[in-house]
Amino acid sequence: MSDSMSDTIAAIATPIGTGAIGIVRVSGADSLAILRRVFRREDRADDYASHMMYFGFVTHEGERVDEALAVFFRAPKSYTAEDSAEIYCHGGTVTVRRTLEAVLKAGARAAEPGEFTRRAFENGRIDLTRAEATLSLIEATSEAAARVSLNALSGGSARFISAAKESLSHMLAAIDAAIDFPDEVDETLTRAELLLGIDALLSSLEKASDETVRRRVTEGITVVLAGAPNVGKSSLLNAILNEERAIVHDKAGTTRDIIEGSLQIAGMSVTIYDTAGLRNTADAVEQIGIDRALARIERADIVFAVLDASRGVSDDEQERVQSVPRNKLRIIFNKTDLINGRENSILTDKFPPVPIYYTSAVSGAGIGEVIAAIRGVAEQTDGGGALVLNARQAELARSASAILREAKTNLEGGDPIDPLSTDLMAALSILCQIDGSDAKETVIDDIFRLFCVGK
Ligand code: GDP
């Protein structure tokens, strides 16, 4: 960032628009002087105790702008770890904007996006994982995503990376000792310890950078209802959404009511797609739709193959069901109301051994079980707030893992331990990019560019 860290910066920290309160935030060495210039306390005093709220008036060019509250935060006990102030105005576009103008006139500079958080980072109050968590918490669209972000904001990821770095440092020290004191250190023992250490580190890094978990938590779970036309896919989609009564959004298709719906299950976002895709066709246009559906099936967490219980299953349908990867496949026999409790007569041995659900989109029978199946995947993913690195961090963690895996193979293959130091140092340097203790300026710029002004 080109702008000087010594400037005192200011921005509106609340969304622009009508609201009860609008906050103008100030940070930097001149914060107190600026507060004194723009804020007239009701008691006319101007000695501000840190973290105390005072009542008074914002003034600009000799005119009262608003009746407001103000707080001064003395360094280092503030968001940025610098002297800071916040003025709580009445919400609405005019007073908040005029308050900011008054603050800027009194000597502050308009803050860049993310500059407050960047200062907290540059001043060493938070590491890069916590800075990123600030943004992801603001952007979280599900409870699960918010929980993961809050864990990182509270230092969960920072502690994890710091422990990983420490373990690498110990291993490096052990290698040095073995090289420097060959008579005193038993190299066989050192090798065994190194292998154990690398294994433990690999498994924790791999777990924290699991792409499926990250995608499910941050982007949500994808469920596909696949099947031939008229088996009742869109009716089922509607039945599921109605049952939960928690529709976040739905999208109208050209030929059907809803082809996509999102809801929250067990605190996670779940998007359900009603799609074709379990049918062969000679029609080129339809084939495009089916290809798209197949791509969606590939990315899905759960695929419900929907079949019509009231009619036989065609060979084509059967073949298509078989083509869905087992671990995500579930089968639904819909329209059970038409067979009056004769579910037992359906020959299920023609299908892979996966859970089978019997539903009626008309009567609602079995819909609860289908939702419970989705909830199962959601709960299993959430894993009680396990550590989940974000995309940038996970990619770096995977690079570090790749180096460690190779080092492990070499060590197991009987290579000498000396060159291992280079590998471990490389892994350590990657971990330093995760928490920002050694990250490139451009990477840091890119991260903070995503923030809004005032954060
Ligand atoms: P899609 O083409 O697979 O999406 O199927 P639709 O949901 O459009 O349903 C096709 C037809 O089957 C419609 O007339 C629905 O009313 C009917 N239908 C869907 N589900 C059921 C069900 O469980 N029982 C009965 N009796 N009819 C159903």
XYZ file of C-alpha atoms and ligand atoms in Angstrom:
483
model
C 0.000 0.000 0.000
C 1.481 3.296 -1.060
C -0.310 5.396 1.545
C 1.548 6.230 4.637
C 0.864 4.321 7.800
C 1.435 7.557 9.734
C -1.649 9.299 8.337
C -4.746 9.417 10.435
C -7.472 7.777 8.383
C -11.261 7.964 8.508
C -14.244 6.258 6.903
C -17.902 5.493 7.369
C -17.985 2.005 8.884
C -21.697 1.268 8.483
C -23.674 0.600 5.292
C -24.826 3.730 3.484
C -28.565 4.207 3.754
C -31.280 4.758 6.294
C -30.569 3.102 9.608
C -30.695 3.788 13.318
C -26.982 4.429 13.677
C -24.145 5.366 11.320
C -20.568 5.109 12.524
C -17.576 7.152 11.441
C -14.312 5.520 12.331
C -10.973 7.296 12.773
C -7.529 5.777 13.320
C -4.042 7.173 13.715
C -1.971 9.425 15.928
C -4.234 12.472 15.427
C -7.440 10.675 16.345
C -7.872 12.435 19.678
C -7.025 15.871 18.281
C -9.498 15.339 15.433
C -12.193 14.140 17.817
C -11.690 17.271 19.890
C -11.974 19.414 16.766
C -15.249 17.959 15.511
C -17.026 16.820 18.665
C -18.429 19.169 21.297
C -19.154 17.357 24.517
C -22.312 18.318 26.353
C -20.267 18.926 29.499
C -17.826 21.042 27.410
C -14.867 19.007 28.694
C -12.377 17.510 26.267
C -10.518 14.931 28.325
C -11.417 11.572 26.884
C -10.873 8.468 28.979
C -10.170 5.463 26.771
C -13.124 3.227 25.888
C -15.688 5.597 27.426
C -18.708 6.801 25.530
C -19.474 10.517 25.575
C -22.573 12.381 24.522
C -22.302 15.559 22.463
C -22.590 17.199 19.057
C -20.732 16.844 15.812
C -19.924 20.251 14.398
C -18.756 21.180 10.949
C -17.822 24.709 9.888
C -19.387 26.141 13.005
C -22.656 24.336 12.486
C -24.123 21.437 14.415
C -24.353 18.402 12.164
C -25.727 15.815 14.551
C -26.331 14.844 18.123
C -24.049 11.887 18.647
C -21.959 9.645 20.851
C -18.189 9.376 20.645
C -15.539 7.001 21.949
C -11.786 7.301 22.059
C -9.653 4.134 22.076
C -6.115 4.634 23.300
C -3.390 2.563 21.609
C -2.725 -0.289 21.660
C -6.192 -1.333 22.855
C -8.043 -0.645 19.641
C -8.977 -2.441 16.421
C -5.915 -1.066 14.610
C -3.674 -1.045 17.707
C -3.366 2.746 17.140
C -5.170 5.636 18.804
C -8.672 5.486 17.315
C -12.057 7.089 17.685
C -15.591 6.283 16.666
C -18.501 8.662 16.320
C -21.996 7.175 16.461
C -24.318 9.424 14.477
C -27.949 9.049 13.572
C -28.187 6.750 10.587
C -29.068 8.119 7.172
C -26.956 9.357 4.349
C -26.659 13.068 5.153
C -25.477 13.281 8.765
C -23.023 10.415 8.489
C -21.520 11.827 5.316
C -21.272 15.330 6.844
C -19.660 13.891 9.967
C -17.056 12.196 7.783
C -16.513 15.485 5.945
C -15.968 17.236 9.273
C -13.436 14.591 10.300
C -11.598 14.849 6.983
C -11.554 18.637 7.234
C -10.131 18.308 10.735
C -7.077 16.495 9.401
C -7.900 12.898 8.556
C -7.420 11.220 5.173
C -10.123 9.035 3.609
C -9.272 5.392 4.281
C -8.636 2.859 1.547
C -10.664 -0.383 1.447
C -9.589 -2.621 4.318
C -7.100 -0.075 5.610
C -8.205 -0.330 9.247
C -7.764 -4.106 9.222
C -4.526 -3.742 7.312
C -3.204 -1.487 10.047
C -4.205 -4.076 12.646
C -2.133 -6.548 10.607
C 0.835 -4.226 9.973
C 0.880 -3.255 13.646
C 1.098 -6.941 14.567
C -2.218 -7.151 16.415
C -3.545 -9.822 14.055
C -1.947 -12.170 11.544
C -3.114 -12.629 7.959
C -5.456 -15.522 8.777
C -7.336 -13.342 11.267
C -7.473 -10.445 8.818
C -8.957 -12.760 6.193
C -11.391 -14.141 8.750
C -12.707 -10.626 9.354
C -13.747 -10.471 5.720
C -15.108 -13.998 5.528
C -17.173 -13.476 8.683
C -18.754 -10.391 7.135
C -19.439 -12.326 3.941
C -20.648 -15.568 5.558
C -24.035 -16.663 4.250
C -24.571 -19.643 6.539
C -24.098 -20.371 10.220
C -21.460 -22.972 9.387
C -19.435 -20.467 7.344
C -19.772 -17.882 10.127
C -18.654 -20.411 12.751
C -15.557 -21.331 10.754
C -14.713 -17.644 10.230
C -15.219 -16.806 13.872
C -12.910 -19.652 14.849
C -10.230 -18.208 12.565
C -10.939 -14.676 13.799
C -10.361 -15.877 17.341
C -6.968 -17.173 16.269
C -7.811 -20.822 15.524
C -6.007 -20.872 12.176
C -3.157 -18.719 13.485
C -2.558 -21.147 16.355
C -2.725 -24.083 13.963
C -0.125 -22.558 11.621
C 2.038 -21.505 14.510
C 2.023 -25.068 15.905
C 2.901 -26.436 12.456
C 5.776 -23.958 12.153
C 7.009 -24.910 15.591
C 6.999 -28.585 14.731
C 9.052 -27.868 11.584
C 11.509 -25.801 13.620
C 11.935 -28.690 16.071
C 12.619 -31.063 13.210
C 15.176 -28.653 11.740
C 16.886 -28.423 15.116
C 16.960 -32.221 15.364
C 18.626 -32.460 11.937
C 21.209 -29.839 12.943
C 21.972 -31.726 16.136
C 22.412 -35.004 14.254
C 24.761 -33.339 11.762
C 26.751 -31.325 14.316
C 27.103 -34.044 16.945
C 27.197 -37.327 15.041
C 28.831 -39.128 17.972
C 26.260 -38.080 20.519
C 23.060 -38.221 18.486
C 21.706 -41.543 17.284
C 20.787 -40.921 13.650
C 18.411 -43.883 13.491
C 16.424 -42.355 16.301
C 16.460 -38.942 14.636
C 15.184 -40.463 11.402
C 12.358 -42.221 13.237
C 11.413 -39.001 15.026
C 11.487 -37.043 11.792
C 9.212 -39.553 10.082
C 6.738 -39.390 12.947
C 6.838 -35.596 12.947
C 6.333 -35.345 9.192
C 3.444 -37.818 9.317
C 1.651 -35.918 12.059
C 2.144 -32.628 10.239
C 0.968 -34.081 6.936
C -2.226 -35.444 8.382
C -3.127 -32.194 10.151
C -2.329 -30.072 7.079
C -4.300 -32.367 4.797
C -7.296 -32.327 7.122
C -7.312 -28.536 7.415
C -7.014 -28.060 3.655
C -9.682 -30.599 2.668
C -11.292 -29.081 -0.413
C -14.635 -30.845 -0.057
C -15.131 -29.619 3.490
C -14.072 -26.082 2.556
C -16.415 -25.965 -0.412
C -19.338 -27.376 1.547
C -18.855 -24.972 4.439
C -18.255 -21.818 2.415
C -20.274 -22.420 -0.732
C -22.786 -24.878 0.656
C -23.934 -28.389 -0.108
C -25.136 -29.235 -3.600
C -27.987 -31.684 -4.006
C -29.194 -32.908 -7.381
C -32.548 -34.481 -8.127
C -31.871 -36.403 -11.317
C -34.238 -38.522 -13.345
C -36.319 -38.912 -16.440
C -39.074 -36.398 -17.224
C -42.289 -36.771 -15.239
C -40.930 -38.870 -12.386
C -41.746 -35.932 -10.106
C -38.433 -34.126 -9.614
C -39.805 -30.606 -9.578
C -42.707 -31.717 -7.389
C -40.182 -33.175 -4.939
C -38.104 -30.001 -5.016
C -41.177 -27.981 -4.146
C -42.189 -30.442 -1.446
C -38.739 -30.248 0.189
C -38.662 -26.444 0.056
C -42.213 -26.172 1.425
C -41.515 -28.618 4.204
C -38.566 -26.560 5.407
C -40.247 -23.199 4.753
C -36.817 -21.604 4.701
C -36.288 -20.837 1.063
C -33.415 -18.496 0.488
C -33.932 -18.183 -3.197
C -35.531 -20.056 -6.026
C -35.199 -19.743 -9.715
C -37.893 -20.224 -12.297
C -37.175 -22.431 -15.278
C -38.631 -22.075 -18.706
C -40.722 -25.208 -18.593
C -41.222 -25.784 -14.882
C -41.965 -23.844 -11.717
C -38.667 -24.076 -9.906
C -35.474 -25.653 -11.128
C -33.291 -24.632 -8.249
C -33.841 -23.765 -4.608
C -31.649 -22.948 -1.642
C -32.318 -23.475 2.003
C -30.425 -23.789 5.248
C -30.169 -27.208 6.852
C -28.243 -27.699 10.092
C -26.740 -24.231 9.651
C -25.393 -24.946 6.183
C -26.520 -23.588 2.831
C -28.013 -26.288 0.669
C -28.804 -25.760 -2.997
C -31.054 -28.302 -4.654
C -31.180 -28.640 -8.421
C -33.962 -30.275 -10.335
C -32.303 -31.613 -13.420
C -32.679 -34.029 -16.262
C -29.642 -36.113 -16.919
C -30.766 -39.647 -16.278
C -31.961 -40.265 -19.799
C -30.523 -40.930 -23.211
C -31.653 -38.714 -26.042
C -31.029 -38.105 -29.719
C -32.161 -34.490 -29.455
C -29.104 -32.197 -29.674
C -30.655 -29.367 -27.677
C -31.820 -31.690 -24.964
C -28.397 -33.306 -24.968
C -26.816 -29.946 -24.060
C -29.113 -29.755 -21.049
C -28.250 -33.302 -20.112
C -24.516 -32.663 -20.404
C -24.918 -29.696 -18.123
C -26.838 -31.883 -15.705
C -24.111 -34.523 -15.801
C -21.528 -31.871 -14.949
C -23.714 -30.846 -12.039
C -23.987 -34.451 -10.890
C -20.219 -34.658 -10.943
C -19.880 -31.667 -8.615
C -22.819 -32.620 -6.373
C -22.499 -33.791 -2.791
C -25.685 -35.856 -2.970
C -27.443 -37.149 -6.073
C -30.968 -38.413 -5.629
C -31.815 -40.630 -8.601
C -35.580 -40.185 -8.836
C -37.643 -43.057 -10.192
C -41.381 -43.466 -10.637
C -42.637 -46.138 -8.228
C -45.843 -46.537 -10.180
C -44.154 -47.798 -13.324
C -41.276 -50.108 -14.118
C -37.729 -48.820 -14.296
C -36.342 -48.750 -17.832
C -32.966 -50.280 -18.671
C -31.824 -46.819 -19.627
C -32.742 -45.409 -16.215
C -31.085 -48.312 -14.485
C -27.898 -47.806 -16.435
C -27.880 -44.107 -15.613
C -28.367 -44.763 -11.914
C -25.378 -47.113 -12.024
C -23.268 -44.352 -13.556
C -23.589 -42.050 -10.517
C -20.644 -42.364 -8.118
C -21.756 -44.629 -5.243
C -20.662 -42.398 -2.386
C -23.067 -39.637 -3.384
C -25.902 -41.738 -4.800
C -29.301 -42.120 -3.089
C -32.408 -43.526 -4.753
C -35.904 -42.109 -4.488
C -38.978 -44.024 -5.580
C -41.563 -41.276 -5.909
C -45.351 -41.466 -6.449
C -45.781 -44.165 -3.802
C -49.334 -42.879 -3.306
C -50.131 -44.576 -6.596
C -49.033 -48.019 -5.401
C -50.773 -47.924 -2.007
C -48.119 -49.305 0.298
C -46.798 -51.882 -2.127
C -43.222 -50.526 -1.873
C -42.095 -54.071 -1.095
C -42.991 -55.128 -4.598
C -40.313 -52.859 -6.070
C -37.290 -54.899 -7.084
C -34.441 -52.997 -5.486
C -31.756 -55.608 -6.072
C -31.284 -54.169 -9.558
C -29.681 -51.126 -7.927
C -26.439 -50.419 -6.116
C -26.617 -50.935 -2.339
C -27.324 -47.301 -1.421
C -30.069 -45.795 0.776
C -33.493 -45.900 -0.862
C -36.305 -43.477 -0.027
C -39.997 -43.961 -0.813
C -41.792 -40.671 -1.291
C -44.933 -39.063 -2.497
C -44.564 -35.451 -3.535
C -48.359 -35.318 -3.482
C -48.981 -36.567 0.060
C -45.628 -35.494 1.494
C -44.802 -39.029 2.595
C -41.064 -39.679 2.921
C -40.027 -36.041 2.339
C -38.839 -35.777 5.959
C -36.504 -38.743 5.425
C -35.036 -37.139 2.319
C -34.374 -33.938 4.272
C -32.844 -35.995 7.096
C -30.454 -37.559 4.577
C -29.309 -34.083 3.503
C -29.016 -33.049 7.147
C -26.773 -36.075 7.712
C -24.272 -34.834 5.132
C -24.442 -31.299 6.552
C -23.765 -32.476 10.100
C -21.020 -34.810 9.035
C -19.263 -31.961 7.181
C -19.566 -29.440 9.958
C -17.694 -31.786 12.270
C -18.194 -29.611 15.341
C -16.306 -26.571 14.113
C -13.172 -28.263 12.800
C -10.478 -26.001 11.440
C -11.079 -25.064 7.809
C -8.464 -23.033 5.960
C -9.678 -20.667 3.248
C -8.905 -21.233 -0.437
C -5.656 -19.253 -0.439
C -4.402 -20.809 2.773
C -5.444 -24.330 1.732
C -3.576 -24.038 -1.549
C -0.409 -23.070 0.313
C -0.968 -25.849 2.845
C -1.220 -28.335 -0.031
C 2.080 -27.067 -1.500
C 3.726 -27.519 1.886
C 2.205 -31.018 2.132
C 3.569 -31.953 -1.294
C 7.083 -30.996 -0.207
C 6.719 -32.913 3.043
C 5.389 -36.003 1.258
C 8.385 -36.048 -1.027
C 10.749 -35.519 1.886
C 9.099 -38.439 3.641
C 9.528 -40.709 0.613
C 13.209 -39.770 0.355
C 13.763 -40.364 4.032
C 12.027 -43.732 3.876
C 14.112 -44.600 0.826
C 17.239 -44.237 2.951
C 18.426 -40.802 1.790
C 20.781 -38.992 4.174
C 19.084 -36.514 6.501
C 21.142 -33.432 5.578
C 19.205 -32.419 2.443
C 15.950 -32.759 4.385
C 16.679 -29.387 5.968
C 16.159 -27.682 2.622
C 12.733 -29.304 2.202
C 11.621 -28.461 5.710
C 12.803 -24.866 5.284
C 10.798 -24.624 2.072
C 7.695 -25.936 3.847
C 8.288 -23.497 6.700
C 8.543 -20.593 4.314
C 5.204 -21.572 2.758
C 3.542 -21.660 6.167
C 4.887 -18.151 6.775
C 2.963 -17.013 3.720
C -0.242 -18.404 5.225
C -0.084 -16.327 8.402
C 1.578 -13.416 6.605
C 4.758 -13.419 8.680
C 6.553 -13.691 5.337
C 4.042 -12.901 2.617
C 4.675 -10.904 -0.532
C 3.410 -7.339 -0.515
C 1.338 -7.982 -3.636
C -0.400 -10.935 -1.987
C -1.240 -8.791 1.022
C -2.468 -5.986 -1.272
C -4.736 -8.455 -3.050
C -6.257 -9.660 0.197
C -7.079 -6.224 1.532
C -8.372 -4.982 -1.812
C -11.387 -7.270 -1.299
C -12.425 -5.442 1.859
C -14.951 -2.644 2.024
C -13.992 0.879 3.004
C -14.317 1.334 6.746
C -13.268 -2.213 7.679
P -40.471 -33.873 -13.391
O -40.602 -33.757 -14.877
O -39.647 -35.066 -13.028
O -39.997 -32.644 -12.740
O -41.935 -34.214 -12.834
P -43.032 -33.214 -12.254
O -42.691 -32.845 -10.842
O -43.279 -32.144 -13.208
O -44.250 -34.213 -12.180
C -44.773 -34.859 -13.314
C -46.193 -35.230 -13.024
O -46.244 -36.190 -11.962
C -47.054 -34.073 -12.571
O -48.332 -34.209 -13.101
C -47.097 -34.222 -11.058
O -48.254 -33.695 -10.489
C -47.066 -35.724 -10.898
N -46.450 -36.145 -9.640
C -45.250 -35.755 -9.148
N -45.010 -36.384 -7.997
C -46.077 -37.174 -7.730
C -46.414 -38.068 -6.666
O -45.677 -38.297 -5.701
N -47.602 -38.728 -6.769
C -48.456 -38.538 -7.837
N -49.585 -39.198 -7.816
N -48.150 -37.692 -8.825
C -46.996 -37.026 -8.794
